[in-house]
Short mmCIF file of C-alpha atoms in Angstrom, two decimals:
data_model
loop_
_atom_site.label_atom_id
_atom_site.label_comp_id
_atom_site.label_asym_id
_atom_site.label_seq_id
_atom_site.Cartn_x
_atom_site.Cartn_y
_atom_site.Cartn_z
CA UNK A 1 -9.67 -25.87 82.80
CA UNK A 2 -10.30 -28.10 85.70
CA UNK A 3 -10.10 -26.89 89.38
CA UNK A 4 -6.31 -27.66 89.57
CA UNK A 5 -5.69 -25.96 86.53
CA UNK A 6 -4.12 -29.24 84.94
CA UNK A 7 -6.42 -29.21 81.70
CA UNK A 8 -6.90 -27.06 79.21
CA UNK A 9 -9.84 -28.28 76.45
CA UNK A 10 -9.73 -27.05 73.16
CA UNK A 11 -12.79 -27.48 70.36
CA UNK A 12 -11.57 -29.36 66.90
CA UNK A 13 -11.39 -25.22 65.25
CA UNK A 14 -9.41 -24.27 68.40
CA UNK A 15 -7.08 -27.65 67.71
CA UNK A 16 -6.75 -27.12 63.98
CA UNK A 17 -6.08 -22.91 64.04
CA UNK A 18 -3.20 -24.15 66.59
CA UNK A 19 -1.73 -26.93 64.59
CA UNK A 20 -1.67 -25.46 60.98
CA UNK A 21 1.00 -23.09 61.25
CA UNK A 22 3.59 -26.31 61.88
CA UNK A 23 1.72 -28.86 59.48
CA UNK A 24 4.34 -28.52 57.03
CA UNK A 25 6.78 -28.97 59.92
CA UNK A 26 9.05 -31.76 61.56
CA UNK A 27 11.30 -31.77 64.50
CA UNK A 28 14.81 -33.06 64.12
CA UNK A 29 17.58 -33.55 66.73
CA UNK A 30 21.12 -33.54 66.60
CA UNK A 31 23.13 -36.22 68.09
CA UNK A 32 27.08 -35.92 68.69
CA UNK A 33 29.15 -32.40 68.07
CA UNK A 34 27.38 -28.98 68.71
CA UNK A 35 26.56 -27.46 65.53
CA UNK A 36 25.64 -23.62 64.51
CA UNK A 37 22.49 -22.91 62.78
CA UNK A 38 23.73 -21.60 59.43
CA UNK A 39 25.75 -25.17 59.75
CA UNK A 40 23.20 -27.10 59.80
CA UNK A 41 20.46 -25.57 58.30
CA UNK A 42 22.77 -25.73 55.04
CA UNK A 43 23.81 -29.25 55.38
CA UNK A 44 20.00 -29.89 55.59
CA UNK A 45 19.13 -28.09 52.38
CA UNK A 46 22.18 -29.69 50.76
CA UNK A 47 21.44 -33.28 52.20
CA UNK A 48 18.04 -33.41 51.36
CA UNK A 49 18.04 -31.48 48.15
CA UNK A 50 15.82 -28.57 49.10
CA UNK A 51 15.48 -26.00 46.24
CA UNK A 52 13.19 -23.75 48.34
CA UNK A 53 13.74 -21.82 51.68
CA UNK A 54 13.43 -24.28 54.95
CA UNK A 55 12.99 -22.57 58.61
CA UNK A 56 15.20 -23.96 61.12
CA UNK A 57 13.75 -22.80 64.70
CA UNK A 58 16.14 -23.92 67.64
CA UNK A 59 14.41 -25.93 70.67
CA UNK A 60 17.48 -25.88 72.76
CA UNK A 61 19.56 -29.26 74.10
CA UNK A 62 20.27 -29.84 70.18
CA UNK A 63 16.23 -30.39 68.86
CA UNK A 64 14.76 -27.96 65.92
CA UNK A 65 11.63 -27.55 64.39
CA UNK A 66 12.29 -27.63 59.99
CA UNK A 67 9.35 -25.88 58.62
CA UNK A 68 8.75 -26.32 54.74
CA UNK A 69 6.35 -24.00 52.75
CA UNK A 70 5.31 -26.30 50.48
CA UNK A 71 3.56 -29.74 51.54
CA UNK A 72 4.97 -32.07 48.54
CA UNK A 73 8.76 -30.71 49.64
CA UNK A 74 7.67 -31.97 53.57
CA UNK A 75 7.17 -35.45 51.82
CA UNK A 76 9.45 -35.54 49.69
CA UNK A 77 12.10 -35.17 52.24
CA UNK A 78 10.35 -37.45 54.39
CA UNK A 79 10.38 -40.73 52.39
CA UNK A 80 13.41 -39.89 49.99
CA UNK A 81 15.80 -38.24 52.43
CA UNK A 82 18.35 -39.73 54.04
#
């Protein structure tokens, strides 16, 4: 950390144990009416044809993170969805 306290400087291991947990992972946000979770995490798996389980984690101000447990399903839904 620098003397403020503004950085904080990770090795590449430190980097890569942070980001693997959300490397299947994208964030999404809603536009227009207030949904509820069960909502839209089934119009997701119905939308983008998911035949496995999806985790919808809520942001707050209408962003989520959708977390896939399979790679190939991540892509998939990434250049076929809608």
């Amino acid at each position: 950390m620098d003397a403020d306290g503004s950085d904080i400087h990770l090795t590449e291991d430190e980097k890569q144990r942070i980001y693997k947990p959300w490397s299947y992972s994208v964030i999404i946000k809603i536009f227009g009416r207030k949904l509820s979770h069960i909502y839209l995490k089934q119009r997701l798996v119905a939308i983008w044809k998911v035949s496995e389980k999806i985790i919808l984690i809520d942001l707050g101000h209408n962003c989520y993170i959708v977390e896939f447990l399979k790679e190939e399903k991540l892509h998939k839904t990434l250049q076929q969805g809608p």
